[in-house]
Amino acid sequence: MTEPPDKLRQLLDAAGVARCLDEIAAAMDARWKGEEKIALVGVYRRGVPFARALAERLRARGREVDFGKIDITQYRDDLQTMTVLPKLEGSELGFDLDDAVVILCDEVIYTARTSRAALDELLDFGRPRCVQFAVLVDRAGRELPLQPDYAGIRVDLTPNERVSVRFADGDGRDEVFVRPWPQKTT
Amino acid sequence: MSITPRKDLLDIASLTNEEIEFVLANAVPFKDLFKRSVKKVPTLKGQTVLTLFYEPSTRTRSSFEVAANRLSADVTHFDIESSSVVKGESVLDTVETLESMRVDYIVVRHKQSGTPSLIAKNTRASVINAGDGWHAHPTQALLDAFTLREKFKDMRGARVLIVGDIQHSRVARSTSLIFRRLGMNVSYLAPGSMMPRETPEEVKLFGNWADALEWKPDVVYLLRVQSERMDEPFFPSAAEYHKNYGLTDARVQILRERGLWLMHPGPVNRGVEITDQGMNYEKSLINQQVENGIAVRMSVLYWLKPGAV
């Protein structure tokens, strides 16, 4: 279902998303200068196209990049309270994680509970040399002490707003917008 | 696809096609987990799974226990042999005790059909039927379907010949049903004394191997001959059963020539329903059934939720 346009507030258009991706890829390239290879791991769902877009940019810079995805559903801390269960997508890391430089990629960080689950899961695959974290949108409101190493934009929203990210790879267009999000009444 | 959790798994008949699909689809990532160095996820951390087996079954019980362990649940076995049950405690008294222990999942096997359902009605815990009488064995059916799905891109139209004591087999009942629900063609080969009185119209019935093989099955599914039946007048002797209905070496050769898959729920009676050569048959799926049993049971535990409707 598409939201009525007047309820949506655009934070980034396609050009804005592209600019953020370019900046993040450049920052990763500079940070890991001299490193033979880095690995990008997208957190399912939209962390995957985000990671893929960054991998393309890094490869265009001549850098070798491993790529993987993780589905954190089995590591969620709210499974017992969910009224609808998601189908598991499964995780795929087609490279050896031991001693790798890994950058976890997700489209948004907010409470950091997803990031915590992603980190827990990643470490069950092996022992990377280093793990960093990249997001397109860093939203204020952490419930856990985790911070991204790379972020496209930073925003502070009210609890009844939600950040939605679309990627051309899967959604048809690159865009970031804010939409109303009904809060549970207690 | 997302789905509402269910409280209990008592049989195949009450499952929707979407629920079957959900359990089978999720078993794939659970099976992928077995390749990792850490074969464990925190999905059921803090939950307690209790195995309540009124009939002995090392394999099914171990399979559930491994599945629950890999989901990080705490697993406890309620030891019937040394419990008050042998002193005459009723099933519902036992359930009341388990309620006080606040277990979250109860895996039940009982020789009486309907006991898991009775327990489910009297507990908040999720109940999984691990085999009740002649009635049902839903996780065996789900793991059988999962195993064949790994071999057939499209199961619809594929042919499965189920051989043995159909009448007294909860495996045959549940497995035959799920195969048909997934669009497969099912036939039975059994002695007259072991053929059910009533069978669905679409299930073909055979009394001998020659006719059954004429039907051109893709899969032969052997049932275990229950040892207690050997003293009952359902067939003259184990040797006679083997000769007429077992997978003899000559029949293994036919399976090999035709490239048929072979299944068996285990444990096998060597020399009765199958020979040593049959056990070494290269297209036997018996070991895969065991491995897949853990993944499918993990998927079932992921789906069920204590207290759900």
Coordinates of C-alpha atoms in Angstrom, one line a residue:
Chain A
M1 CA 0.0 0.0 0.0
T2 CA 1.4 3.4 -0.9
E3 CA 1.1 6.2 1.7
P4 CA -0.6 9.4 0.6
P5 CA 2.1 11.9 -0.6
D6 CA 1.3 14.6 2.0
K7 CA 2.1 12.2 4.8
L8 CA 5.6 11.4 3.5
R9 CA 8.6 13.7 4.0
Q10 CA 11.5 13.0 1.8
L11 CA 14.9 13.0 3.4
L12 CA 17.0 11.9 0.4
D13 CA 16.2 11.6 -3.3
A14 CA 18.1 9.3 -5.7
A15 CA 20.9 11.8 -6.1
G16 CA 21.1 12.2 -2.4
V17 CA 21.3 8.5 -1.8
A18 CA 24.0 8.2 -4.5
R19 CA 26.0 11.0 -2.9
C20 CA 25.9 9.2 0.5
L21 CA 26.9 5.9 -1.0
D22 CA 29.9 7.6 -2.8
E23 CA 31.0 9.3 0.5
I24 CA 30.7 6.1 2.5
A25 CA 32.6 4.0 -0.1
A26 CA 35.3 6.7 -0.2
A27 CA 35.6 6.7 3.6
M28 CA 35.9 2.9 3.7
D29 CA 38.5 2.9 0.9
A30 CA 40.5 5.5 2.8
R31 CA 40.2 3.7 6.1
W32 CA 41.3 0.4 4.7
K33 CA 44.1 1.6 2.5
G34 CA 46.8 -1.0 2.0
E35 CA 44.3 -3.8 3.0
E36 CA 44.1 -6.4 0.3
K37 CA 40.4 -7.2 0.8
I38 CA 37.4 -6.2 2.9
A39 CA 34.1 -8.0 3.2
L40 CA 30.7 -6.3 3.2
V41 CA 27.8 -8.1 4.9
G42 CA 24.3 -6.8 4.4
V43 CA 21.7 -7.3 7.1
Y44 CA 18.6 -8.7 5.4
R45 CA 16.5 -7.1 4.1
R46 CA 17.5 -3.6 2.9
G47 CA 21.0 -3.9 4.3
V48 CA 21.6 -6.3 1.4
P49 CA 21.1 -3.9 -1.5
F50 CA 22.9 -1.2 0.5
A51 CA 25.9 -3.4 0.9
R52 CA 25.8 -4.4 -2.8
A53 CA 25.7 -0.8 -3.9
L54 CA 28.8 0.0 -1.7
A55 CA 30.6 -3.1 -3.0
E56 CA 30.0 -1.9 -6.6
R57 CA 31.6 1.4 -5.7
L58 CA 34.5 -0.1 -3.9
R59 CA 35.2 -2.5 -6.8
A60 CA 35.0 0.5 -9.2
R61 CA 37.9 1.9 -7.1
G62 CA 39.8 -1.3 -7.9
R63 CA 39.3 -2.9 -4.5
E64 CA 38.6 -6.6 -4.0
V65 CA 35.4 -7.1 -1.9
D66 CA 33.8 -10.2 -0.4
F67 CA 30.1 -10.0 -0.1
G68 CA 27.5 -11.8 2.1
K69 CA 24.2 -11.4 3.8
I70 CA 22.8 -12.3 7.2
D71 CA 19.2 -12.8 8.3
I72 CA 19.0 -11.9 12.0
T73 CA 15.5 -13.3 12.7
Q74 CA 16.9 -16.3 14.7
Y75 CA 18.8 -13.8 16.9
R76 CA 16.0 -11.4 17.6
D77 CA 15.2 -10.7 21.2
D78 CA 11.5 -10.2 20.7
L79 CA 10.6 -13.5 18.9
Q80 CA 8.5 -14.7 21.9
T81 CA 6.3 -11.6 21.8
M82 CA 5.7 -11.5 18.0
T83 CA 2.2 -12.2 16.8
V84 CA 3.3 -12.8 13.3
L85 CA 6.4 -14.8 12.5
P86 CA 8.6 -13.9 9.5
K87 CA 9.8 -16.6 7.1
L88 CA 13.5 -17.1 7.5
E89 CA 15.7 -16.1 4.6
G90 CA 18.8 -17.6 5.8
S91 CA 22.3 -16.2 6.0
E92 CA 25.0 -16.6 3.3
L93 CA 28.6 -15.9 3.9
G94 CA 30.5 -17.3 0.9
F95 CA 33.9 -16.5 2.3
D96 CA 36.1 -17.4 5.3
L97 CA 35.3 -15.1 8.2
D98 CA 38.3 -15.9 10.2
D99 CA 40.8 -12.9 10.2
A100 CA 38.6 -11.0 7.7
V101 CA 37.9 -7.3 7.9
V102 CA 34.1 -7.2 7.9
I103 CA 31.8 -4.2 7.5
L104 CA 28.2 -4.9 8.5
C105 CA 25.8 -2.8 6.5
D106 CA 22.2 -1.9 7.3
E107 CA 20.0 0.8 5.9
V108 CA 19.0 2.4 9.3
I109 CA 20.3 2.2 12.8
Y110 CA 17.8 3.3 15.5
T111 CA 17.5 1.4 18.8
A112 CA 20.6 -0.8 17.8
R113 CA 18.7 -4.0 18.7
T114 CA 19.0 -5.3 15.1
S115 CA 22.7 -4.3 15.0
R116 CA 23.3 -6.3 18.3
A117 CA 21.6 -9.3 16.8
A118 CA 23.6 -8.9 13.5
L119 CA 26.9 -8.7 15.5
D120 CA 26.0 -11.8 17.6
E121 CA 25.1 -13.8 14.5
L122 CA 28.2 -12.7 12.6
L123 CA 30.5 -13.8 15.4
D124 CA 28.9 -17.3 15.3
F125 CA 30.2 -17.7 11.8
G126 CA 33.9 -17.2 12.8
R127 CA 36.4 -14.8 14.3
P128 CA 36.9 -11.8 12.1
R129 CA 40.0 -9.6 12.7
C130 CA 37.8 -6.5 12.9
V131 CA 34.1 -5.6 12.5
Q132 CA 32.8 -2.2 11.5
F133 CA 29.3 -0.9 11.0
A134 CA 27.9 1.2 8.1
V135 CA 24.4 2.7 7.7
L136 CA 22.7 5.0 5.3
V137 CA 20.6 6.6 8.0
D138 CA 21.8 7.1 11.6
R139 CA 18.6 7.8 13.6
A140 CA 18.9 9.0 17.2
G141 CA 17.3 6.8 19.9
R142 CA 19.7 4.1 20.9
E143 CA 18.6 1.5 23.4
L144 CA 22.0 -0.3 23.3
P145 CA 25.5 1.2 23.2
L146 CA 26.4 0.6 19.5
Q147 CA 27.4 3.3 17.0
P148 CA 28.0 3.2 13.3
D149 CA 31.5 3.8 11.9
Y150 CA 30.0 5.2 8.6
A151 CA 26.7 7.0 8.1
G152 CA 25.1 8.7 5.2
I153 CA 22.9 11.1 7.1
R154 CA 22.0 11.6 10.8
V155 CA 18.4 12.4 11.9
D156 CA 16.5 12.9 15.1
L157 CA 12.8 12.1 14.8
T158 CA 9.8 11.7 17.1
P159 CA 8.8 8.2 18.2
N160 CA 5.7 8.3 16.0
E161 CA 7.8 8.7 12.8
R162 CA 9.5 6.0 10.9
V163 CA 12.4 6.1 8.4
S164 CA 11.7 4.1 5.2
V165 CA 14.5 3.4 2.7
R166 CA 14.0 2.2 -0.8
F167 CA 16.7 1.0 -3.1
A168 CA 16.5 0.8 -6.9
D169 CA 17.9 -2.8 -6.4
G170 CA 14.6 -4.4 -5.2
D171 CA 12.3 -1.4 -4.8
G172 CA 12.6 0.3 -8.2
R173 CA 14.1 3.6 -7.0
D174 CA 16.6 5.1 -4.5
E175 CA 14.9 7.2 -1.8
V176 CA 14.7 7.9 1.9
F177 CA 11.6 9.3 3.5
V178 CA 9.8 9.7 6.8
R179 CA 6.3 8.5 7.4
P180 CA 3.9 8.4 10.3
W181 CA 4.2 5.4 12.5
P182 CA 1.3 4.7 15.0
Q183 CA 2.6 4.1 18.5
K184 CA 1.1 1.4 20.7
T185 CA -1.1 2.8 23.4
T186 CA -0.5 1.3 26.9
Chain B
M1 CA 5.7 -15.0 3.7
S2 CA 4.9 -14.5 7.3
I3 CA 2.5 -16.5 9.5
T4 CA 0.6 -16.5 12.8
P5 CA 2.2 -18.9 15.3
R6 CA 0.1 -21.9 16.4
K7 CA 0.1 -23.4 19.9
D8 CA 0.3 -27.1 19.1
L9 CA 1.2 -29.5 16.3
L10 CA -1.0 -32.6 16.7
D11 CA -1.4 -33.9 13.2
I12 CA -1.0 -33.0 9.5
A13 CA -4.7 -32.9 8.7
S14 CA -5.3 -29.7 10.7
L15 CA -2.4 -27.8 9.0
T16 CA -3.1 -25.3 6.2
N17 CA -1.0 -25.5 3.0
E18 CA 0.6 -22.2 4.0
E19 CA 1.6 -23.6 7.4
I20 CA 3.1 -26.7 5.8
E21 CA 5.0 -24.5 3.3
F22 CA 6.2 -22.2 6.2
V23 CA 7.6 -25.1 8.2
L24 CA 9.3 -26.7 5.2
A25 CA 10.7 -23.4 3.9
N26 CA 12.2 -22.4 7.2
A27 CA 13.8 -25.8 7.7
V28 CA 16.3 -24.9 4.8
P29 CA 18.1 -22.1 6.8
F30 CA 18.0 -24.2 9.9
K31 CA 19.7 -27.0 8.0
D32 CA 22.3 -24.5 6.7
L33 CA 23.2 -23.9 10.3
F34 CA 24.6 -27.4 10.7
K35 CA 27.5 -26.4 8.4
R36 CA 28.7 -23.6 10.8
S37 CA 31.2 -24.1 13.5
V38 CA 28.6 -22.8 16.0
K39 CA 25.6 -24.9 15.2
K40 CA 23.4 -23.0 17.6
V41 CA 21.1 -19.9 17.5
P42 CA 19.5 -18.1 20.5
T43 CA 15.9 -18.4 19.1
L44 CA 14.5 -20.3 22.1
K45 CA 16.9 -19.0 24.8
G46 CA 15.2 -19.2 28.2
Q47 CA 12.5 -21.6 27.0
T48 CA 12.1 -25.1 28.3
V49 CA 11.4 -28.1 26.1
L50 CA 10.3 -31.3 27.9
T51 CA 10.2 -34.7 26.2
L52 CA 7.4 -36.9 27.6
F53 CA 7.7 -40.4 26.0
Y54 CA 5.3 -43.0 27.3
E55 CA 6.7 -45.3 24.5
P56 CA 10.4 -45.8 24.1
S57 CA 12.0 -44.1 21.1
T58 CA 15.6 -43.2 21.2
R59 CA 15.8 -41.7 17.7
T60 CA 12.8 -39.4 17.7
R61 CA 13.5 -38.3 21.2
S62 CA 17.2 -37.5 20.4
S63 CA 16.2 -35.7 17.3
F64 CA 13.9 -33.4 19.2
E65 CA 16.5 -32.9 21.9
V66 CA 19.2 -32.0 19.4
A67 CA 16.7 -29.6 17.7
A68 CA 15.8 -27.9 20.9
N69 CA 19.5 -27.7 22.0
R70 CA 20.4 -26.0 18.7
L71 CA 17.7 -23.4 19.4
S72 CA 19.3 -22.8 22.8
A73 CA 16.3 -24.1 24.7
D74 CA 16.8 -25.9 28.0
V75 CA 15.8 -29.5 27.4
T76 CA 14.5 -31.9 30.0
H77 CA 13.4 -35.5 29.7
F78 CA 10.5 -36.6 31.9
D79 CA 11.5 -40.1 32.9
I80 CA 8.4 -42.2 32.7
E81 CA 10.2 -45.4 33.9
S82 CA 11.1 -43.9 37.2
S83 CA 8.2 -41.5 37.7
S84 CA 4.9 -41.7 39.5
V85 CA 3.4 -42.8 36.2
V86 CA 4.5 -46.4 37.0
K87 CA 2.8 -45.9 40.3
G88 CA -0.5 -45.2 38.6
E89 CA -0.4 -41.4 38.1
S90 CA -2.8 -40.3 35.3
V91 CA -1.7 -38.4 32.2
L92 CA -3.5 -35.3 33.4
D93 CA -1.9 -35.5 36.9
T94 CA 1.4 -35.5 35.1
V95 CA 0.4 -32.5 33.0
E96 CA -0.6 -30.7 36.1
T97 CA 2.9 -31.3 37.5
L98 CA 4.5 -30.1 34.3
E99 CA 2.3 -26.9 34.4
S100 CA 3.7 -26.2 37.8
M101 CA 7.2 -26.6 36.4
R102 CA 6.2 -23.9 33.7
V103 CA 7.6 -25.8 30.8
D104 CA 7.1 -24.1 27.4
Y105 CA 7.0 -27.0 25.0
I106 CA 6.0 -30.6 25.6
V107 CA 7.0 -33.3 23.1
V108 CA 4.7 -36.3 23.6
R109 CA 4.7 -39.9 22.5
H110 CA 2.0 -42.2 23.6
K111 CA 0.6 -45.6 22.5
Q112 CA -3.0 -44.2 22.9
S113 CA -4.2 -42.1 19.9
G114 CA -5.5 -38.7 21.1
T115 CA -3.3 -38.4 24.2
P116 CA -1.3 -35.4 22.8
S117 CA -4.5 -33.7 22.0
L118 CA -5.8 -34.3 25.6
I119 CA -2.6 -32.9 27.0
A120 CA -2.7 -29.9 24.7
K121 CA -6.2 -29.0 26.0
N122 CA -4.9 -29.0 29.5
T123 CA -1.7 -27.0 29.3
R124 CA -0.6 -23.6 28.3
A125 CA 2.6 -25.2 26.9
S126 CA 2.9 -25.9 23.2
V127 CA 2.4 -29.6 22.6
I128 CA 4.0 -31.5 19.7
N129 CA 2.8 -35.0 18.9
A130 CA 5.8 -37.2 18.5
G131 CA 3.6 -40.2 17.6
D132 CA 0.3 -41.4 19.1
G133 CA -1.0 -44.9 18.5
W134 CA -2.1 -45.5 14.9
H135 CA -3.1 -41.9 14.6
A136 CA -0.4 -39.4 13.6
H137 CA 3.3 -38.6 13.5
P138 CA 3.4 -35.1 12.0
T139 CA 7.0 -34.2 12.3
Q140 CA 8.0 -37.5 10.6
A141 CA 5.7 -36.5 7.7
L142 CA 7.1 -33.0 7.5
L143 CA 10.7 -34.4 7.5
D144 CA 9.8 -36.9 4.8
A145 CA 8.3 -34.2 2.7
F146 CA 11.3 -32.0 3.3
T147 CA 13.7 -34.8 2.2
L148 CA 11.8 -35.4 -1.0
R149 CA 11.7 -31.7 -1.7
E150 CA 15.5 -31.7 -1.8
K151 CA 15.3 -34.3 -4.6
F152 CA 12.3 -33.2 -6.7
K153 CA 12.2 -29.7 -8.1
D154 CA 8.4 -30.1 -8.5
M155 CA 6.9 -32.8 -6.3
R156 CA 3.5 -32.6 -8.1
G157 CA 2.9 -35.8 -10.0
A158 CA 5.8 -37.7 -8.5
R159 CA 4.9 -41.2 -7.4
V160 CA 5.6 -42.7 -4.0
L161 CA 5.0 -46.4 -3.2
I162 CA 4.5 -47.0 0.6
V163 CA 5.2 -50.6 1.5
G164 CA 4.3 -52.5 4.7
D165 CA 2.0 -52.3 7.6
I166 CA -0.2 -49.4 6.4
Q167 CA -3.1 -50.3 8.7
H168 CA -1.2 -49.9 12.0
S169 CA 1.2 -47.2 10.9
R170 CA 0.9 -43.6 12.1
V171 CA 3.8 -42.8 9.8
A172 CA 2.0 -44.1 6.8
R173 CA -1.1 -42.1 7.8
S174 CA 0.7 -38.8 8.2
T175 CA 3.3 -39.2 5.5
S176 CA 0.8 -40.4 2.9
L177 CA -1.4 -37.4 3.7
I178 CA 1.4 -34.8 3.4
F179 CA 2.6 -36.3 0.2
R180 CA -0.9 -36.1 -1.3
R181 CA -1.3 -32.5 0.0
L182 CA 1.9 -31.6 -1.9
G183 CA 0.5 -33.0 -5.1
M184 CA 2.3 -36.4 -5.2
N185 CA 0.7 -39.7 -6.2
V186 CA 0.7 -42.3 -3.5
S187 CA 0.1 -46.0 -3.6
Y188 CA 0.2 -48.7 -1.0
L189 CA 1.7 -52.2 -1.1
A190 CA 0.7 -54.4 1.8
P191 CA -0.5 -57.8 2.8
G192 CA -4.3 -57.9 3.0
S193 CA -4.1 -58.1 6.8
M194 CA -2.1 -54.8 6.9
M195 CA -4.1 -52.8 4.3
P196 CA -6.4 -50.3 5.8
R197 CA -10.1 -51.0 5.3
E198 CA -10.8 -47.5 4.0
T199 CA -8.4 -45.6 1.8
P200 CA -8.8 -42.4 -0.2
E201 CA -10.0 -43.0 -3.7
E202 CA -6.8 -41.6 -5.3
V203 CA -4.5 -44.0 -3.5
K204 CA -3.8 -47.1 -5.6
L205 CA -3.6 -50.4 -3.7
F206 CA -1.2 -53.3 -4.6
G207 CA -0.9 -56.8 -3.2
N208 CA 2.5 -57.7 -4.8
W209 CA 5.7 -56.0 -5.9
A210 CA 5.3 -56.8 -9.6
D211 CA 2.0 -54.9 -9.9
A212 CA 3.4 -52.1 -7.7
L213 CA 6.5 -51.7 -9.8
E214 CA 4.3 -51.6 -13.0
W215 CA 2.8 -48.4 -11.5
K216 CA 6.3 -46.9 -12.0
P217 CA 7.0 -45.3 -8.7
D218 CA 9.8 -42.7 -8.3
V219 CA 10.2 -43.4 -4.6
V220 CA 9.8 -46.6 -2.5
Y221 CA 9.0 -45.8 1.2
L222 CA 9.4 -48.9 3.4
L223 CA 7.6 -48.9 6.7
R224 CA 9.1 -50.6 9.8
V225 CA 7.5 -53.9 10.7
Q226 CA 6.6 -53.5 14.3
S227 CA 8.2 -56.3 16.2
E228 CA 5.1 -56.8 18.4
R229 CA 3.2 -57.7 15.2
M230 CA 5.4 -60.6 14.6
D231 CA 3.6 -62.5 17.3
E232 CA 0.2 -61.5 16.0
P233 CA -1.6 -63.2 13.1
F234 CA -0.9 -60.4 10.6
F235 CA 1.7 -62.4 8.7
P236 CA 3.1 -65.9 9.1
S237 CA 6.7 -65.1 9.8
A238 CA 9.4 -62.5 9.4
A239 CA 11.0 -64.7 6.6
E240 CA 7.7 -64.9 4.8
Y241 CA 7.1 -61.2 5.1
H242 CA 10.6 -60.5 3.7
K243 CA 10.1 -62.8 0.8
N244 CA 6.8 -61.3 -0.2
Y245 CA 6.9 -57.7 0.9
G246 CA 10.5 -56.9 1.9
L247 CA 13.2 -55.2 -0.2
T248 CA 15.2 -58.3 -1.2
D249 CA 18.5 -58.0 -2.9
A250 CA 16.8 -58.8 -6.2
R251 CA 14.3 -55.9 -5.7
V252 CA 17.2 -53.6 -4.7
Q253 CA 18.6 -54.4 -8.1
I254 CA 15.4 -53.3 -9.8
L255 CA 15.4 -50.1 -7.8
R256 CA 19.0 -49.5 -8.9
E257 CA 18.2 -50.1 -12.6
R258 CA 15.3 -47.7 -12.5
G259 CA 17.0 -45.1 -10.3
L260 CA 14.3 -45.1 -7.6
W261 CA 14.8 -43.3 -4.3
L262 CA 14.4 -45.3 -1.1
M263 CA 13.1 -44.1 2.2
H264 CA 12.4 -45.7 5.7
P265 CA 11.4 -43.9 8.9
G266 CA 13.8 -46.1 11.0
P267 CA 14.9 -48.0 12.9
V268 CA 15.2 -50.8 10.3
N269 CA 14.7 -54.5 10.8
R270 CA 17.5 -55.9 8.7
G271 CA 16.4 -59.0 7.0
V272 CA 12.7 -58.2 7.4
E273 CA 11.7 -55.1 5.5
I274 CA 15.2 -54.6 4.0
T275 CA 18.5 -56.4 3.4
D276 CA 22.0 -55.3 4.2
Q277 CA 22.5 -54.6 0.5
G278 CA 19.3 -52.4 0.6
M279 CA 20.8 -50.4 3.5
N280 CA 23.9 -49.7 1.3
Y281 CA 21.8 -48.7 -1.7
E282 CA 23.3 -45.5 -3.2
K283 CA 19.9 -43.7 -3.6
S284 CA 18.8 -44.5 -0.1
L285 CA 17.6 -41.3 1.7
I286 CA 17.5 -42.9 5.2
N287 CA 20.4 -40.9 6.6
Q288 CA 19.2 -37.7 5.1
Q289 CA 15.8 -38.3 6.7
V290 CA 17.6 -38.4 10.1
E291 CA 19.6 -35.2 9.4
N292 CA 16.5 -33.4 8.0
G293 CA 14.5 -34.5 11.1
I294 CA 16.5 -32.1 13.2
A295 CA 16.1 -29.1 10.9
V296 CA 12.4 -29.7 10.5
R297 CA 11.8 -30.1 14.2
M298 CA 13.8 -26.8 14.7
S299 CA 11.4 -25.2 12.2
V300 CA 8.4 -26.6 14.1
L301 CA 9.7 -25.3 17.4
Y302 CA 10.3 -21.9 15.8
W303 CA 6.8 -21.7 14.5
L304 CA 4.8 -22.9 17.6
K305 CA 4.3 -20.5 20.5
P306 CA 3.1 -21.4 24.0
G307 CA -0.2 -19.8 24.8
A308 CA -1.1 -19.1 21.2
V309 CA -4.4 -20.2 19.8

